[in-house]
Coordinates of C-alpha atoms in Angstrom, one line a residue:
X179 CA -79.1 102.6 89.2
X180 CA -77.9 105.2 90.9
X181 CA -77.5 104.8 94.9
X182 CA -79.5 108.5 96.6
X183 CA -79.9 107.6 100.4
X184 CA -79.2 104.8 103.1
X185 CA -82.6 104.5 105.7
X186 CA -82.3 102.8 109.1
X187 CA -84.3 100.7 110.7
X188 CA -84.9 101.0 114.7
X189 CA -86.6 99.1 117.4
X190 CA -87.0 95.4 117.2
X191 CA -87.0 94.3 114.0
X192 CA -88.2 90.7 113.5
X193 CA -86.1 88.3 111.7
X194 CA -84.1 91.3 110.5
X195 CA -81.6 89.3 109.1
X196 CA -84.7 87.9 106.6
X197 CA -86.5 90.9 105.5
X198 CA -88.3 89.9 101.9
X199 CA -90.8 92.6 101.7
X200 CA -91.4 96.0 101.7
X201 CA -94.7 98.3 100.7
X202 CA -94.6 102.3 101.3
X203 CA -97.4 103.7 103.0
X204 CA -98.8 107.4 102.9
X205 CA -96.0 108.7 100.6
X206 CA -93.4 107.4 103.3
X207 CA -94.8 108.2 106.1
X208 CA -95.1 104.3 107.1
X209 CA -93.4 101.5 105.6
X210 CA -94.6 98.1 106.0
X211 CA -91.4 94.7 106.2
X212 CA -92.0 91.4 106.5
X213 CA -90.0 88.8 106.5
X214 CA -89.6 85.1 104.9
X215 CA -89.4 83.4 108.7
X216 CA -92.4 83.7 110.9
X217 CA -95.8 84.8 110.8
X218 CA -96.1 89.0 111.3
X219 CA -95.7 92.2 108.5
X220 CA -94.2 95.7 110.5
X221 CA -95.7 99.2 110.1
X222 CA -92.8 101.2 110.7
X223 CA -93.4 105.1 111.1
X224 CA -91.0 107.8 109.5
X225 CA -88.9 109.7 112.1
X226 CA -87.0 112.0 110.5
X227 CA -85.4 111.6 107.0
X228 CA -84.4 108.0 106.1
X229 CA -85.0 107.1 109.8
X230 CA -87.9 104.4 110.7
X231 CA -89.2 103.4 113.8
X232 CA -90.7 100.3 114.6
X233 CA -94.8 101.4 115.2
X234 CA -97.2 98.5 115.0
X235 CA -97.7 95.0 113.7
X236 CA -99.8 92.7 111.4
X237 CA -100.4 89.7 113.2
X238 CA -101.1 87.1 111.3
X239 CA -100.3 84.0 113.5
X240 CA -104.4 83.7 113.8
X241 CA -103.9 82.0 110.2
X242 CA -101.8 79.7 110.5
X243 CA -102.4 76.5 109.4
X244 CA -102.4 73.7 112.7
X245 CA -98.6 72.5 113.0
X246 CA -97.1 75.7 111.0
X247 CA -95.1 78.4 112.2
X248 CA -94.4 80.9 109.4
X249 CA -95.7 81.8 106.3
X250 CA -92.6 82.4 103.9
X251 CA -93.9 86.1 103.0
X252 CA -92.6 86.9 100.3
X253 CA -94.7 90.3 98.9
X254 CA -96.1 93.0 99.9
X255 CA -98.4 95.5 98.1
X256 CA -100.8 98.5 98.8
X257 CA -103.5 99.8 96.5
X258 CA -106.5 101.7 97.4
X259 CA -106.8 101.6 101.1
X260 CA -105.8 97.6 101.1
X261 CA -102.4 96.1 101.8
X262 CA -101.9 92.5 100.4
X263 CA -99.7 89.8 101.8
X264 CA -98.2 86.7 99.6
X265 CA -96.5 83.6 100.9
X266 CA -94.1 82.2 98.7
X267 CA -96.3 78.8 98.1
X268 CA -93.5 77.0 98.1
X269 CA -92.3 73.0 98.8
X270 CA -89.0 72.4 100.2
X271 CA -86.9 69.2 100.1
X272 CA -84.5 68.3 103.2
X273 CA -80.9 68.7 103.2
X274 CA -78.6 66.0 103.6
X275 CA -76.9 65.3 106.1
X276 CA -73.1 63.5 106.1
X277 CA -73.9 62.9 109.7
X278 CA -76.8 60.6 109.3
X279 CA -76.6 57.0 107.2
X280 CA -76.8 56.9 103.9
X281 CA -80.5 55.2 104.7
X282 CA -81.1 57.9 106.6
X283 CA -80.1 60.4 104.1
X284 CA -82.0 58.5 101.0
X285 CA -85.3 58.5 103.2
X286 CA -84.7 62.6 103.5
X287 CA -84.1 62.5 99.7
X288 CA -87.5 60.8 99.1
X289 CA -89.0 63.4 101.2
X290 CA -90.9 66.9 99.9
X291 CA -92.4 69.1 102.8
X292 CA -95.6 70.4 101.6
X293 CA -95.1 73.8 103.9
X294 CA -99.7 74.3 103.5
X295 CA -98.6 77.7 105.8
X296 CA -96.9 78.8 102.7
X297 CA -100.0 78.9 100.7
X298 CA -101.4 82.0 101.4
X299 CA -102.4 85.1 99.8
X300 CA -104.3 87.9 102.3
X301 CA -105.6 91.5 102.0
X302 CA -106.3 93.8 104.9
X303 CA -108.2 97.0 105.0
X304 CA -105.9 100.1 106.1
X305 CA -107.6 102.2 108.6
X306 CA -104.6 105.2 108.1
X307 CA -102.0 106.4 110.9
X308 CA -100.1 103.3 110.7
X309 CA -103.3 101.4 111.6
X310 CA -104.7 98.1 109.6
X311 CA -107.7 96.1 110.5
X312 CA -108.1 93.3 112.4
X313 CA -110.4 91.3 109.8
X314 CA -107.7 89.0 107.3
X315 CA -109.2 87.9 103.8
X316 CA -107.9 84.8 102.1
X317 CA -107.4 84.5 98.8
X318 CA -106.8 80.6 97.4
X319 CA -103.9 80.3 94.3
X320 CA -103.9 77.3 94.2
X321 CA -106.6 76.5 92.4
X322 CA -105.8 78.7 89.8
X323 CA -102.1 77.2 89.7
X324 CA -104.1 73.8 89.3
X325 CA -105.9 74.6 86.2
X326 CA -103.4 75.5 84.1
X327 CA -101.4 72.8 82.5
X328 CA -97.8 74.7 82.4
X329 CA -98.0 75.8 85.6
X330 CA -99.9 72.6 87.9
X331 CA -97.3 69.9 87.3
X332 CA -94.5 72.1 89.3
X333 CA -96.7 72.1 91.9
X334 CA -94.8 69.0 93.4
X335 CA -91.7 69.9 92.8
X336 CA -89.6 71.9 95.4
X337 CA -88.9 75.6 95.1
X338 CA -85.0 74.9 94.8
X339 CA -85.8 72.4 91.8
X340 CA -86.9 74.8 89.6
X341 CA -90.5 73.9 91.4
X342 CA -93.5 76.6 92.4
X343 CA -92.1 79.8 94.4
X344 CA -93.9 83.2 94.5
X345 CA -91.9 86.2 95.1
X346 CA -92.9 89.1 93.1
X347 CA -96.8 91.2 94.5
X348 CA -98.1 94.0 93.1
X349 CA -101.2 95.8 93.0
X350 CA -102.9 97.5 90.4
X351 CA -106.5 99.1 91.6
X352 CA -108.1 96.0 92.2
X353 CA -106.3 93.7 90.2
X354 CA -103.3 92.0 91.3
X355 CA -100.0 90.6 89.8
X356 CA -98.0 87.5 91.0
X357 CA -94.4 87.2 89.6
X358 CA -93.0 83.8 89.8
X359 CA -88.8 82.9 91.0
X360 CA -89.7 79.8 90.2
X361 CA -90.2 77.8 87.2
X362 CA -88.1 79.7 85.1
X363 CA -88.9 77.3 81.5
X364 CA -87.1 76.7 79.1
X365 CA -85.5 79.6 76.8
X366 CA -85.9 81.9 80.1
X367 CA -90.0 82.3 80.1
X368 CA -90.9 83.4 83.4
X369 CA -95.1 83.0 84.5
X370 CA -96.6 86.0 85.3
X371 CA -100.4 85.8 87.2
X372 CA -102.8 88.5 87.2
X373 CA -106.1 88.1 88.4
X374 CA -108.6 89.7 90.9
X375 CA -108.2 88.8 94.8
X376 CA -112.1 87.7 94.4
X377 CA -112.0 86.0 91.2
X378 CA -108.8 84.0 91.7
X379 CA -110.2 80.8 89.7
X380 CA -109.6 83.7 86.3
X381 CA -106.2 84.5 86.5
X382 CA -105.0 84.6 83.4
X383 CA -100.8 83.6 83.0
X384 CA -98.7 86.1 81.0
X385 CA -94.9 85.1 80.2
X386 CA -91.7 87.4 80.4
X387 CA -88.2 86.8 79.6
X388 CA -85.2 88.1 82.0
X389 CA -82.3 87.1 81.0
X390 CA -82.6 83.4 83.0
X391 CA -83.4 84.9 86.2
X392 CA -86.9 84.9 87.9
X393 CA -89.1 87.3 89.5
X394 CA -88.0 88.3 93.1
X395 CA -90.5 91.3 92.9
X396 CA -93.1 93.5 91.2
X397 CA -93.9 97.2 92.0
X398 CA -97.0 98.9 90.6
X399 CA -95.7 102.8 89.3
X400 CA -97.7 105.2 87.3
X401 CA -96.8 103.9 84.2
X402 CA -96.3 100.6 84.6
X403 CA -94.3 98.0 86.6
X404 CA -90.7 97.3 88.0
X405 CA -89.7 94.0 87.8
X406 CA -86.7 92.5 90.9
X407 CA -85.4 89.8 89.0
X408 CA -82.6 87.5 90.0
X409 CA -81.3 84.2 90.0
X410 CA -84.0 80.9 90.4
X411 CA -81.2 79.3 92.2
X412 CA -77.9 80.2 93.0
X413 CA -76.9 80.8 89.2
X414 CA -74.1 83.1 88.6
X415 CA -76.4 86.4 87.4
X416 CA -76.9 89.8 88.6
X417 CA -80.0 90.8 90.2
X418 CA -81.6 93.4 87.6
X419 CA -84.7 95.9 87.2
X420 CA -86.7 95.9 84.4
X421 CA -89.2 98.0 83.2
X422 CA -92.5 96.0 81.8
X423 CA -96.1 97.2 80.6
X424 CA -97.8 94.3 82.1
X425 CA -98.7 92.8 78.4
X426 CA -97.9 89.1 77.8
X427 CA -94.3 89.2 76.1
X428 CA -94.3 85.7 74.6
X429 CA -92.5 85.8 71.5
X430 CA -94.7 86.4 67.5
X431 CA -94.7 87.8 64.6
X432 CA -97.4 89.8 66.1
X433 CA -96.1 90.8 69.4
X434 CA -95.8 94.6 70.4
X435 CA -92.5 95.6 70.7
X436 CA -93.5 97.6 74.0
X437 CA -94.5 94.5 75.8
X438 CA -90.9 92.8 75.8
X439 CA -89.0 93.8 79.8
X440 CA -87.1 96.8 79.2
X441 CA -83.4 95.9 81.3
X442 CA -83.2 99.5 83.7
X443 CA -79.6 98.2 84.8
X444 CA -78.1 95.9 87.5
X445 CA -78.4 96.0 90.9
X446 CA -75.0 97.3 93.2
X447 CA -75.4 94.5 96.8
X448 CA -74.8 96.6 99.9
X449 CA -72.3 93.8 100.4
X450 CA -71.0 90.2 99.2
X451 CA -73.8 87.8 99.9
X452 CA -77.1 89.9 100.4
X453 CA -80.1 88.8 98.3
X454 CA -82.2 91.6 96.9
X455 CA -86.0 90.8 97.8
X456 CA -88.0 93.7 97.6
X457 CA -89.1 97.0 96.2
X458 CA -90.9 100.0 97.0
X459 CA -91.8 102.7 95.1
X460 CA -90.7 106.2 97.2
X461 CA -91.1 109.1 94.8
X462 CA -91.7 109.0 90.6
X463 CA -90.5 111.8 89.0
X464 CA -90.9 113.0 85.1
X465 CA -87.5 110.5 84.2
X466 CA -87.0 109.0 87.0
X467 CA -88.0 106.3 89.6
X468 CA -86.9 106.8 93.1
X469 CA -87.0 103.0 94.9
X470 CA -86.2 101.2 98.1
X471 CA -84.6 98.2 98.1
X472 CA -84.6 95.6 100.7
X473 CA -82.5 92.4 101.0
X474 CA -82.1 88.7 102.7
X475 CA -79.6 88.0 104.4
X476 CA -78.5 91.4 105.4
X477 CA -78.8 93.5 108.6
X478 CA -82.2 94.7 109.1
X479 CA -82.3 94.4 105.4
X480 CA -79.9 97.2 104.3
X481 CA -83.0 99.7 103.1
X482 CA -81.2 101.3 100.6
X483 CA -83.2 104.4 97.9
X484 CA -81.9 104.0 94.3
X485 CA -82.6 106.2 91.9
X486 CA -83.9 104.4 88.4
X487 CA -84.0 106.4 85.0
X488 CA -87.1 105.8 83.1
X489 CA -86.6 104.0 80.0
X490 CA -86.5 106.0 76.7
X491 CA -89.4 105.7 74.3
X492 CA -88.8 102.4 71.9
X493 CA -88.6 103.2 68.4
X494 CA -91.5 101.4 66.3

């Protein structure tokens, strides 16, 4: 991966230091950031070369459930007039604390915060200019992580435990594709939904290897999709981009050999400790893909374009 161009981010930026999304608009005339701490996505309008300037906002407080304050967004994607918003549907465990009693600390132990704000999947109409819709249309995952037996039973178990954690949106015409931090089973298999926003009860689970690390996001090119990965946890791996088809890569003596993750290279941090969260797609080009990354826990996200060379054709 080769490093092209540093953007900037102006105005207020909400929970800049938690940016986990990012979706290009009108061939980067907007950009659209959220965050994994509150409850809002940002249109942010093109000034001047790399430059962006906060212009409007997705409020999304309206859906909150009673009691919650954020959603944990995690993706972003835009397809066909339509930009879609995932929360991470994730549980989290307390900390301990050395402060409290050891009763204290083995009642937080005991305890798993269901986060029901986190459960969300939404798509809003774009009107152009910047502008989205007022109208929000859920979408319900979880039933469709309940009826499937490899998936439902991690339902319970916090994200940080190898439990359920969406990270990776993309969009594909009408069809849509949710890529899975966590689980990450065993020999490395990572869960892949895609299914149609209406018809969420059909998803259908594909499986991908990357190297132990899950999904932090998916973007939707011409000729197939970019897979974010990076560690479930805190494991000691690079964060990576892959190149996939979107076939299910589960391992036969029948499996194509174009539908195994193609490794595009590892990912340089703009700096010790940032987490790479999310992709978009700025320019493709005959051999190349032009990308913005975003990261946690890094100043406004450190937008950064990186150029990635397509992968070469696989012999048969």
């Amino acid at each position: 991966m080769q490093q092209r161009a540093l953007w900037t981010f102006h105005g207020e930026i909400e929970n800049g230091a938690d940016i986990s999304a990012i979706a290009v608009l009108e061939n980067g005339q907007f950009v659209a950031i959220a965050g994994d701490e509150g409850a809002t996505v940002q249109i942010l309008q093109r000034r001047s070369p790399g430059e962006y300037e906060t212009f409007d906002e997705i409020d999304l407080t309206g859906q909150l459930k009673k009691g919650e304050n954020e959603f944990d967004i995690e993706g972003l994607a835009y397809s066909r007039g339509r930009i879609y918003v995932l929360g991470s549907h994730s549980k989290k465990r307390p900390l301990l604390d050395p402060s409290l009693s050891q009763k204290a600390n083995r009642k937080r132990l005991f305890q798993c915060d269901n986060q029901p704000g986190r459960q969300c999947l939404f798509e809003i109409d774009y009107q152009g200019n910047g502008k989205f819709a007022k109208k929000v249309k859920p979408c319900d995952l979880i039933e469709a992580i309940q009826a499937s037996s490899i998936l439902a039973p991690f339902l319970e178990i916090p994200s940080k435990e190898n439990g359920i954690d969406l990270e990776g949106l993309a969009a594909q015409g009408d069809d849509l594709v949710v890529g899975f931090r966590g689980p990450v089973l065993r020999e490395g298999w990572v869960p892949i939904l895609k299914l149609d926003f209406d018809k969420p009860e059909k998803a259908k689970t594909l499986f991908v290897q990357l190297g132990g690390r899950g999904v932090r996001d998916l973007l939707q090119t011409a000729e197939g999709l970019l897979i974010l990965a990076g560690p479930m946890r805190d494991e000691p791996l690079a964060y990576a981009v892959y190149f996939w088809n979107g076939n299910d890569a589960i391992a036969g003596h029948d499996r194509q050999t174009e539908d195994v993750p193609i490794l595009l290279g590892e990912v340089p941090l703009p700096h010790v400790g940032a987490k790479p969260e999310g992709l978009g797609l700025v320019e493709e080009g005959a051999g190349y893909f032009d990308v913005v990354l975003v990261c946690d826990s890094s100043p406004n996200g450190s937008p950064t374009v990186f150029r990635v060379a397509k992968p070469l054709p696989r012999k048969s």
